[in-house]
Amino acid sequence: DAGVIQSPRHEVTEMGQEVTLRCKPISGHNSLFWYRQTMMRGLELLIYFNNNVPIDDSGMPEDRFSAKMPNASFSTLKIQPSEPRDSAVYFCASSMEGSPLHFGNGTRLTVT
Amino acid sequence: DAKTTQPTSMDCAEGRAANLPCNHSTISGNEYVYWYRQIHSQGPQYIIHGLKNNETNEMASLIITEDRKSSTLILPHATLRDTAVYYCIVSSGTYKYIFGTGTRLKVLA
């Protein structure tokens, strides 16, 4: 079991550019989560998918953020256009519904 | 989901037991207590969870008081690799985990 795989591990981009973060959940898991972590706000849930369908996106900060899950083995989180305040570590997690979460090692995003 | 209160930081000597407390006085009957930890530069890692009985696994033990208003995570023989931020979370098993600020545990050589 390779665990939850996120790419890239680090991303540095300029303000205004589009950023796409990628996640491969654990095979067989039907729930997928995107979290953002900053020093000021800690870990925040951005969006939750169940069986590839977005169930709760109330944590997505603005329309600049969008997430997709085209199939059970892949999800993306896109920021367009990016801003310096989007700088954070973005985590993807997956689980079987109701079971504990398994997190990836995150993508550290820096927007200059 | 109920809110939790944890000490900001704790130190523990290597080889000794680390006892991490958590208060969750507003916990409801169907809510579990979950513990996760986050080692620097890594994603949070699940440790253990319980409803009302004490639980033990290869990583830790979880002691939940009879009134369920508090719990303690016990790492029986702490090592330097246990240095991390430990999060206590109360949840009914829905997806809405509230991680809070956790306890920063430092294991000292």
PDB file of N, CA and C in Angstrom, chain A residues 10-44:
ATOM      1  N   HIS A  10       6.519  20.330  -3.658  1.00  0.00           N
ATOM      2  CA  HIS A  10       6.728  21.768  -3.487  1.00  0.00           C
ATOM      3  C   HIS A  10       6.339  22.471  -4.781  1.00  0.00           C
ATOM      4  N   GLU A  11       5.737  23.626  -4.651  1.00  0.00           N
ATOM      5  CA  GLU A  11       5.366  24.420  -5.815  1.00  0.00           C
ATOM      6  C   GLU A  11       5.604  25.879  -5.480  1.00  0.00           C
ATOM      7  N   VAL A  12       6.389  26.530  -6.317  1.00  0.00           N
ATOM      8  CA  VAL A  12       6.617  27.966  -6.177  1.00  0.00           C
ATOM      9  C   VAL A  12       6.109  28.627  -7.439  1.00  0.00           C
ATOM     10  N   THR A  13       5.260  29.620  -7.294  1.00  0.00           N
ATOM     11  CA  THR A  13       4.680  30.258  -8.455  1.00  0.00           C
ATOM     12  C   THR A  13       4.496  31.739  -8.195  1.00  0.00           C
ATOM     13  N   GLU A  14       4.273  32.474  -9.249  1.00  0.00           N
ATOM     14  CA  GLU A  14       4.065  33.913  -9.114  1.00  0.00           C
ATOM     15  C   GLU A  14       2.571  34.216  -9.030  1.00  0.00           C
ATOM     16  N   MET A  15       2.281  35.275  -8.341  1.00  0.00           N
ATOM     17  CA  MET A  15       0.902  35.729  -8.206  1.00  0.00           C
ATOM     18  C   MET A  15       0.244  35.834  -9.568  1.00  0.00           C
ATOM     19  N   GLY A  16      -0.980  35.349  -9.659  1.00  0.00           N
ATOM     20  CA  GLY A  16      -1.722  35.419 -10.906  1.00  0.00           C
ATOM     21  C   GLY A  16      -1.656  34.140 -11.734  1.00  0.00           C
ATOM     22  N   GLN A  17      -0.704  33.286 -11.426  1.00  0.00           N
ATOM     23  CA  GLN A  17      -0.562  32.041 -12.183  1.00  0.00           C
ATOM     24  C   GLN A  17      -1.562  30.990 -11.678  1.00  0.00           C
ATOM     25  N   GLU A  18      -1.840  30.047 -12.560  1.00  0.00           N
ATOM     26  CA  GLU A  18      -2.696  28.917 -12.186  1.00  0.00           C
ATOM     27  C   GLU A  18      -1.844  27.835 -11.529  1.00  0.00           C
ATOM     28  N   VAL A  19      -2.399  27.247 -10.478  1.00  0.00           N
ATOM     29  CA  VAL A  19      -1.711  26.171  -9.764  1.00  0.00           C
ATOM     30  C   VAL A  19      -2.630  24.954  -9.720  1.00  0.00           C
ATOM     31  N   THR A  20      -2.079  23.787 -10.012  1.00  0.00           N
ATOM     32  CA  THR A  20      -2.863  22.546  -9.917  1.00  0.00           C
ATOM     33  C   THR A  20      -2.138  21.559  -9.016  1.00  0.00           C
ATOM     34  N   LEU A  21      -2.823  21.142  -7.984  1.00  0.00           N
ATOM     35  CA  LEU A  21      -2.297  20.147  -7.053  1.00  0.00           C
ATOM     36  C   LEU A  21      -3.003  18.825  -7.321  1.00  0.00           C
ATOM     37  N   ARG A  22      -2.255  17.730  -7.172  1.00  0.00           N
ATOM     38  CA  ARG A  22      -2.791  16.430  -7.554  1.00  0.00           C
ATOM     39  C   ARG A  22      -2.769  15.442  -6.393  1.00  0.00           C
ATOM     40  N   CYS A  23      -3.718  14.516  -6.432  1.00  0.00           N
ATOM     41  CA  CYS A  23      -3.822  13.544  -5.348  1.00  0.00           C
ATOM     42  C   CYS A  23      -4.291  12.199  -5.889  1.00  0.00           C
ATOM     43  N   LYS A  24      -3.602  11.143  -5.456  1.00  0.00           N
ATOM     44  CA  LYS A  24      -4.043   9.782  -5.742  1.00  0.00           C
ATOM     45  C   LYS A  24      -4.400   9.138  -4.412  1.00  0.00           C
ATOM     46  N   PRO A  25      -5.670   8.853  -4.168  1.00  0.00           N
ATOM     47  CA  PRO A  25      -6.058   8.259  -2.882  1.00  0.00           C
ATOM     48  C   PRO A  25      -5.674   6.794  -2.813  1.00  0.00           C
ATOM     49  N   ILE A  26      -5.819   6.220  -1.631  1.00  0.00           N
ATOM     50  CA  ILE A  26      -5.576   4.795  -1.442  1.00  0.00           C
ATOM     51  C   ILE A  26      -6.657   4.003  -2.184  1.00  0.00           C
ATOM     52  N   SER A  27      -6.219   2.979  -2.904  1.00  0.00           N
ATOM     53  CA  SER A  27      -7.155   2.173  -3.676  1.00  0.00           C
ATOM     54  C   SER A  27      -8.230   1.569  -2.764  1.00  0.00           C
ATOM     55  N   GLY A  28      -9.481   1.712  -3.198  1.00  0.00           N
ATOM     56  CA  GLY A  28     -10.586   1.158  -2.426  1.00  0.00           C
ATOM     57  C   GLY A  28     -11.249   2.150  -1.486  1.00  0.00           C
ATOM     58  N   HIS A  29     -10.570   3.275  -1.219  1.00  0.00           N
ATOM     59  CA  HIS A  29     -11.185   4.304  -0.379  1.00  0.00           C
ATOM     60  C   HIS A  29     -12.213   5.076  -1.185  1.00  0.00           C
ATOM     61  N   ASN A  30     -13.355   5.378  -0.559  1.00  0.00           N
ATOM     62  CA  ASN A  30     -14.418   6.063  -1.298  1.00  0.00           C
ATOM     63  C   ASN A  30     -14.639   7.500  -0.838  1.00  0.00           C
ATOM     64  N   SER A  31     -13.832   7.955   0.121  1.00  0.00           N
ATOM     65  CA  SER A  31     -13.938   9.332   0.583  1.00  0.00           C
ATOM     66  C   SER A  31     -12.606  10.030   0.385  1.00  0.00           C
ATOM     67  N   LEU A  32     -12.671  11.271  -0.095  1.00  0.00           N
ATOM     68  CA  LEU A  32     -11.450  12.040  -0.315  1.00  0.00           C
ATOM     69  C   LEU A  32     -11.636  13.453   0.210  1.00  0.00           C
ATOM     70  N   PHE A  33     -10.579  13.961   0.833  1.00  0.00           N
ATOM     71  CA  PHE A  33     -10.625  15.256   1.495  1.00  0.00           C
ATOM     72  C   PHE A  33      -9.430  16.100   1.047  1.00  0.00           C
ATOM     73  N   TRP A  34      -9.659  17.393   0.885  1.00  0.00           N
ATOM     74  CA  TRP A  34      -8.573  18.355   0.711  1.00  0.00           C
ATOM     75  C   TRP A  34      -8.564  19.267   1.930  1.00  0.00           C
ATOM     76  N   TYR A  35      -7.375  19.401   2.565  1.00  0.00           N
ATOM     77  CA  TYR A  35      -7.177  20.283   3.700  1.00  0.00           C
ATOM     78  C   TYR A  35      -6.097  21.299   3.359  1.00  0.00           C
ATOM     79  N   ARG A  36      -6.144  22.433   4.046  1.00  0.00           N
ATOM     80  CA  ARG A  36      -5.097  23.431   3.941  1.00  0.00           C
ATOM     81  C   ARG A  36      -4.573  23.709   5.351  1.00  0.00           C
ATOM     82  N   GLN A  37      -3.248  23.844   5.481  1.00  0.00           N
ATOM     83  CA  GLN A  37      -2.667  24.120   6.791  1.00  0.00           C
ATOM     84  C   GLN A  37      -1.790  25.361   6.732  1.00  0.00           C
ATOM     85  N   THR A  38      -2.065  26.311   7.619  1.00  0.00           N
ATOM     86  CA  THR A  38      -1.243  27.498   7.791  1.00  0.00           C
ATOM     87  C   THR A  38      -0.964  27.677   9.269  1.00  0.00           C
ATOM     88  N   MET A  39       0.041  28.478   9.571  1.00  0.00           N
ATOM     89  CA  MET A  39       0.364  28.745  10.972  1.00  0.00           C
ATOM     90  C   MET A  39      -0.797  29.449  11.661  1.00  0.00           C
ATOM     91  N   MET A  40      -1.427  30.363  10.947  1.00  0.00           N
ATOM     92  CA  MET A  40      -2.476  31.180  11.566  1.00  0.00           C
ATOM     93  C   MET A  40      -3.768  30.392  11.792  1.00  0.00           C
ATOM     94  N   ARG A  41      -4.137  29.539  10.867  1.00  0.00           N
ATOM     95  CA  ARG A  41      -5.468  28.920  10.900  1.00  0.00           C
ATOM     96  C   ARG A  41      -5.436  27.418  11.139  1.00  0.00           C
ATOM     97  N   GLY A  42      -4.238  26.826  11.204  1.00  0.00           N
ATOM     98  CA  GLY A  42      -4.163  25.395  11.431  1.00  0.00           C
ATOM     99  C   GLY A  42      -4.665  24.607  10.232  1.00  0.00           C
ATOM    100  N   LEU A  43      -5.201  23.417  10.512  1.00  0.00           N
ATOM    101  CA  LEU A  43      -5.713  22.538   9.469  1.00  0.00           C
ATOM    102  C   LEU A  43      -7.180  22.848   9.210  1.00  0.00           C
ATOM    103  N   GLU A  44      -7.500  23.175   7.962  1.00  0.00           N
ATOM    104  CA  GLU A  44      -8.875  23.504   7.596  1.00  0.00           C
ATOM    105  C   GLU A  44      -9.343  22.579   6.486  1.00  0.00           C
TER     106      GLU A  44
END
